[in-house]
Amino acid sequence: MDARDYDAWYDTPRGRWIGLREAGLVHSALRPRPGESLLDVGCGTGFFTRELAARMSGPVVGVDINPEWVAYALHRDGGRASYAVADARALPFSDASFDCVVSVAAICFVSDEEAAVREVVRVARRRFAVGLLNRSSLLWLQKGRGGGRGAYRGAHWHTASEAGALFRGLPVRHLEVRTAVQDPSGGTRARFVERVWPRAILTGAFILVAGDIGNTQA
Amino acid sequence: MLSEELLRILVCPQCKGELEYDRKNEKLICRPCGLKYDIRDNIPIMLVDEAEKL
């Protein structure tokens, strides 16, 4: 898909609502401290990189495997963040290079998602948040079945427990799993449902696993 | 914008070793792997499959 067309979805009322709900959930789960650095793995056209950079004060880097999308992200960014083309399974950074590392609905399109999750944890120093697509959601019923439709073609969908299991054996602790976007229509009813939905019922389209870096016994 | 900060922290995606910056030719060089990563329009292309052999 063309980068401009893809990014324009976030300017539609529905796309903007979904995007900002997801960015808000990522930011609240990350709890960044002033001046902390951030890496966005699979940044695509940079919507989440820009949204998170606007809420943080430290250096921000976005990487994606698609050069056309990275060029668009750099062009849209206006100089706040830096960008590189990279494979999520082999990131061009040393261990513990960034205070915070996020990946928003990107690893669900990577063929070896375990390798990508390992890399996210490896390059993070303090905290990470990985957003995936929830198979126990209304969005999956609408767009995910039979290989997926539109922008969801080829995506892997996870349940909350499968999402958490991707981190098994890695040096992480205090894992939190939360979801957002219960009703993907984005209308008035969706906004109401989103406000009153109990946090413990993990049925939002967007599923986020966040945690601290460090061994569980620490 | 290609920041000096990003150039300082990039390593070879294959061996995670330090890179040498060839400013004139806009390349990032990994001698142990024998690979040259291109910088195109201020964007480093850090893909092993797209790197040139030294």
Coordinates of C-alpha atoms in Angstrom, one line a residue:
Chain A
M1 CA 0.0 0.0 0.0
D2 CA 1.2 3.5 -0.8
A3 CA 2.6 5.3 2.3
R4 CA 0.5 8.5 1.8
D5 CA -2.7 6.5 1.4
Y6 CA -1.9 4.3 4.5
D7 CA -1.1 7.3 6.7
A8 CA -4.2 9.2 5.5
W9 CA -6.3 6.6 7.3
Y10 CA -5.2 8.2 10.6
D11 CA -6.7 11.5 9.4
T12 CA -10.2 9.9 9.0
P13 CA -12.5 10.2 12.1
R14 CA -12.4 6.5 12.7
G15 CA -8.7 6.0 12.0
R16 CA -7.8 9.0 14.2
W17 CA -9.9 7.7 17.1
I18 CA -8.4 4.2 16.8
G19 CA -4.8 5.6 16.4
L20 CA -5.1 7.9 19.4
R21 CA -6.7 5.3 21.6
E22 CA -3.7 3.0 20.8
A23 CA -1.1 5.7 21.2
G24 CA -2.7 6.7 24.6
L25 CA -2.6 3.1 25.8
V26 CA 1.0 2.6 24.7
H27 CA 2.1 5.9 26.4
S28 CA 0.3 5.1 29.7
A29 CA 1.7 1.5 29.7
L30 CA 5.2 2.8 29.0
R31 CA 5.2 5.5 31.7
P32 CA 8.2 7.3 30.2
R33 CA 10.4 9.4 32.5
P34 CA 11.6 12.9 31.4
G35 CA 14.4 12.7 28.9
E36 CA 14.2 9.0 28.3
S37 CA 15.0 7.7 24.8
L38 CA 12.6 5.7 22.7
L39 CA 12.8 3.2 19.8
D40 CA 9.7 2.4 17.7
V41 CA 10.2 -0.9 15.9
G42 CA 8.1 -1.3 12.8
C43 CA 7.2 2.4 12.8
G44 CA 5.6 2.2 9.3
T45 CA 4.6 5.7 8.2
G46 CA 5.5 7.0 11.7
F47 CA 2.0 7.8 13.1
F48 CA 2.9 6.3 16.6
T49 CA 6.5 7.6 16.4
R50 CA 5.2 11.1 16.0
E51 CA 2.4 10.7 18.6
L52 CA 4.8 9.3 21.2
A53 CA 7.6 11.8 20.4
A54 CA 5.2 14.6 21.0
R55 CA 4.5 13.2 24.5
M56 CA 8.2 12.6 25.4
S57 CA 11.3 14.8 25.7
G58 CA 14.2 12.5 24.9
P59 CA 15.7 11.2 21.6
V60 CA 13.3 9.2 19.4
V61 CA 14.2 6.7 16.6
G62 CA 11.8 4.8 14.3
V63 CA 12.8 1.8 12.2
D64 CA 10.8 -0.2 9.5
I65 CA 11.7 -2.7 6.8
N66 CA 9.8 -0.7 4.1
P67 CA 12.1 2.1 2.8
E68 CA 9.1 4.0 1.2
W69 CA 7.3 4.1 4.5
V70 CA 10.4 5.2 6.4
A71 CA 11.0 8.0 3.8
Y72 CA 7.4 9.1 4.3
A73 CA 7.8 9.0 8.1
L74 CA 11.0 11.1 7.9
H75 CA 9.3 13.6 5.6
R76 CA 6.2 14.0 7.9
D77 CA 8.3 14.2 11.1
G78 CA 9.8 17.6 10.7
G79 CA 13.1 16.8 12.4
R80 CA 11.9 15.6 15.8
A81 CA 12.8 11.9 15.4
S82 CA 15.5 9.9 13.4
Y83 CA 14.7 7.0 11.1
A84 CA 16.4 4.0 9.6
V85 CA 15.4 1.0 7.5
A86 CA 15.9 -2.2 9.6
D87 CA 14.5 -5.7 10.0
A88 CA 12.7 -6.2 13.4
R89 CA 14.4 -9.6 13.6
A90 CA 18.0 -8.1 13.4
L91 CA 18.0 -4.6 14.8
P92 CA 21.1 -2.4 14.2
F93 CA 21.5 -1.5 17.9
S94 CA 23.6 -2.8 20.8
D95 CA 21.9 -4.3 23.9
A96 CA 20.1 -1.8 26.2
S97 CA 20.5 1.1 23.7
F98 CA 17.1 2.7 24.4
D99 CA 15.3 3.4 27.7
C100 CA 12.0 2.5 26.2
V101 CA 11.2 0.3 23.1
V102 CA 7.8 0.0 21.6
S103 CA 6.3 -1.8 18.6
V104 CA 2.8 -1.0 17.7
A105 CA 0.8 -3.5 15.5
A106 CA 3.9 -4.4 13.5
I107 CA 5.3 -7.6 14.9
C108 CA 2.0 -9.3 13.9
F109 CA 3.2 -8.9 10.3
V110 CA 6.7 -10.4 10.9
S111 CA 7.3 -14.0 9.9
D112 CA 9.4 -14.9 13.0
E113 CA 7.6 -13.0 15.7
E114 CA 9.6 -14.6 18.6
A115 CA 12.8 -13.3 17.0
A116 CA 11.3 -9.8 16.8
V117 CA 10.1 -9.8 20.4
R118 CA 13.6 -11.0 21.5
E119 CA 15.2 -8.1 19.7
V120 CA 12.7 -5.6 21.3
V121 CA 13.7 -6.9 24.8
R122 CA 17.4 -7.0 23.9
V123 CA 17.7 -3.3 22.8
A124 CA 15.5 -2.0 25.7
R125 CA 17.2 -0.8 28.9
R126 CA 14.2 -0.1 31.2
R127 CA 10.7 -0.7 29.7
F128 CA 9.0 -2.1 26.6
A129 CA 5.5 -2.2 25.2
V130 CA 4.5 -4.5 22.3
G131 CA 1.1 -4.0 20.6
L132 CA -0.5 -6.9 18.7
L133 CA -3.9 -7.8 17.2
N134 CA -6.4 -9.6 19.5
R135 CA -8.1 -12.7 18.1
S136 CA -10.7 -12.4 20.9
S137 CA -12.1 -9.2 19.4
L138 CA -14.9 -7.8 17.3
L139 CA -12.2 -6.6 14.8
W140 CA -11.0 -10.2 14.2
L141 CA -14.6 -11.3 13.4
Q142 CA -14.8 -8.4 10.9
K143 CA -11.4 -8.3 9.3
G144 CA -9.1 -11.1 10.6
R145 CA -10.7 -14.3 9.5
G146 CA -9.6 -16.3 6.5
G147 CA -6.2 -14.6 6.1
G148 CA -7.4 -11.1 6.8
R149 CA -8.8 -8.2 4.7
G150 CA -7.4 -4.9 3.6
A151 CA -4.5 -3.7 5.8
Y152 CA -4.9 -6.8 8.0
R153 CA -4.0 -9.2 5.2
G154 CA -1.3 -11.7 6.4
A155 CA -1.4 -10.5 10.1
H156 CA -1.2 -13.0 13.0
W157 CA -3.8 -12.5 15.7
H158 CA -3.1 -13.5 19.3
T159 CA -5.2 -14.1 22.4
A160 CA -4.1 -12.4 25.6
S161 CA -2.4 -15.5 26.8
E162 CA -0.6 -16.1 23.5
A163 CA 0.6 -12.5 23.5
G164 CA 2.0 -12.9 27.0
A165 CA 3.6 -16.3 26.1
L166 CA 5.8 -14.6 23.4
F167 CA 7.8 -13.2 26.3
R168 CA 8.4 -16.5 28.1
G169 CA 12.0 -17.1 29.0
L170 CA 13.1 -13.5 28.3
P171 CA 14.6 -11.2 30.9
V172 CA 11.4 -9.3 31.6
R173 CA 9.2 -8.8 34.7
H174 CA 5.9 -7.2 35.8
L175 CA 4.2 -8.1 32.5
E176 CA 0.9 -6.2 32.0
V177 CA -1.6 -7.1 29.3
R178 CA -4.3 -4.5 28.4
T179 CA -6.5 -4.0 25.4
A180 CA -8.2 -1.0 23.6
V181 CA -10.7 -0.4 20.8
Q182 CA -13.6 -2.7 21.9
D183 CA -15.9 -1.6 19.1
P184 CA -13.8 -0.8 15.9
S185 CA -16.6 1.2 14.3
G186 CA -15.3 4.3 16.1
G187 CA -18.7 5.9 16.3
T188 CA -20.5 7.5 19.3
R189 CA -21.5 4.1 20.7
A190 CA -17.9 2.9 20.3
R191 CA -16.6 5.8 22.3
F192 CA -19.1 5.2 25.1
V193 CA -18.3 1.5 25.2
E194 CA -14.6 2.3 25.4
R195 CA -15.1 4.5 28.4
V196 CA -17.2 2.1 30.5
W197 CA -15.6 -1.3 29.4
P198 CA -13.9 -3.1 32.4
R199 CA -10.2 -3.1 31.9
A200 CA -9.9 -6.7 33.0
I201 CA -12.0 -8.0 30.1
L202 CA -9.4 -8.3 27.4
T203 CA -11.5 -8.1 24.2
G204 CA -10.2 -4.9 22.5
A205 CA -8.9 -5.2 19.0
F206 CA -5.5 -3.9 20.1
I207 CA -3.7 -5.9 22.7
L208 CA -0.7 -4.5 24.5
V209 CA 1.9 -6.4 26.5
A210 CA 4.2 -4.1 28.5
G211 CA 6.8 -4.8 31.2
D212 CA 10.1 -3.9 32.8
I213 CA 13.5 -5.2 31.6
G214 CA 15.2 -7.4 34.2
N215 CA 15.2 -10.9 35.5
T216 CA 12.0 -12.1 37.2
Q217 CA 13.8 -13.0 40.3
A218 CA 15.2 -9.5 40.7
Chain B
M1 CA 17.4 14.7 9.1
L2 CA 20.1 12.2 9.8
S3 CA 21.2 12.9 13.3
E4 CA 24.8 12.4 14.6
E5 CA 23.1 10.7 17.5
L6 CA 21.6 8.0 15.3
L7 CA 25.0 7.5 13.5
R8 CA 26.7 7.0 16.9
I9 CA 24.4 4.3 18.1
L10 CA 23.9 2.2 14.8
V11 CA 25.7 -1.1 14.8
C12 CA 25.9 -3.9 12.3
P13 CA 22.6 -5.8 12.4
Q14 CA 24.5 -9.1 11.7
C15 CA 27.3 -9.0 14.3
K16 CA 26.2 -6.0 16.4
G17 CA 29.7 -4.6 16.0
E18 CA 30.7 -1.0 15.6
L19 CA 30.5 0.6 12.1
E20 CA 32.8 2.9 10.4
Y21 CA 31.2 6.0 8.8
D22 CA 32.4 6.8 5.3
R23 CA 31.0 10.4 5.1
K24 CA 32.1 11.0 1.5
N25 CA 30.3 8.0 0.0
E26 CA 27.5 7.9 2.6
K27 CA 28.2 4.4 3.7
L28 CA 28.4 2.6 7.0
I29 CA 31.1 -0.1 6.9
C30 CA 31.4 -3.3 9.0
R31 CA 34.9 -4.7 8.4
P32 CA 34.4 -8.1 10.2
C33 CA 31.3 -8.9 8.2
G34 CA 32.8 -7.3 5.0
L35 CA 29.6 -5.3 4.4
K36 CA 28.8 -1.7 3.4
Y37 CA 25.4 -0.3 4.3
D38 CA 24.1 2.5 2.2
I39 CA 22.7 5.8 3.5
R40 CA 20.0 7.0 1.0
D41 CA 18.4 10.4 1.3
N42 CA 19.4 10.6 5.0
I43 CA 18.1 7.1 5.7
P44 CA 20.5 4.4 6.7
I45 CA 19.5 1.1 5.0
M46 CA 20.5 -1.4 7.7
L47 CA 19.5 -4.6 5.9
V48 CA 22.1 -7.4 5.6
D49 CA 20.5 -8.6 2.3
E50 CA 20.8 -5.1 0.8
A51 CA 24.4 -4.4 1.9
E52 CA 27.2 -4.4 -0.6
K53 CA 30.2 -6.7 -0.2
L54 CA 33.4 -4.9 0.6

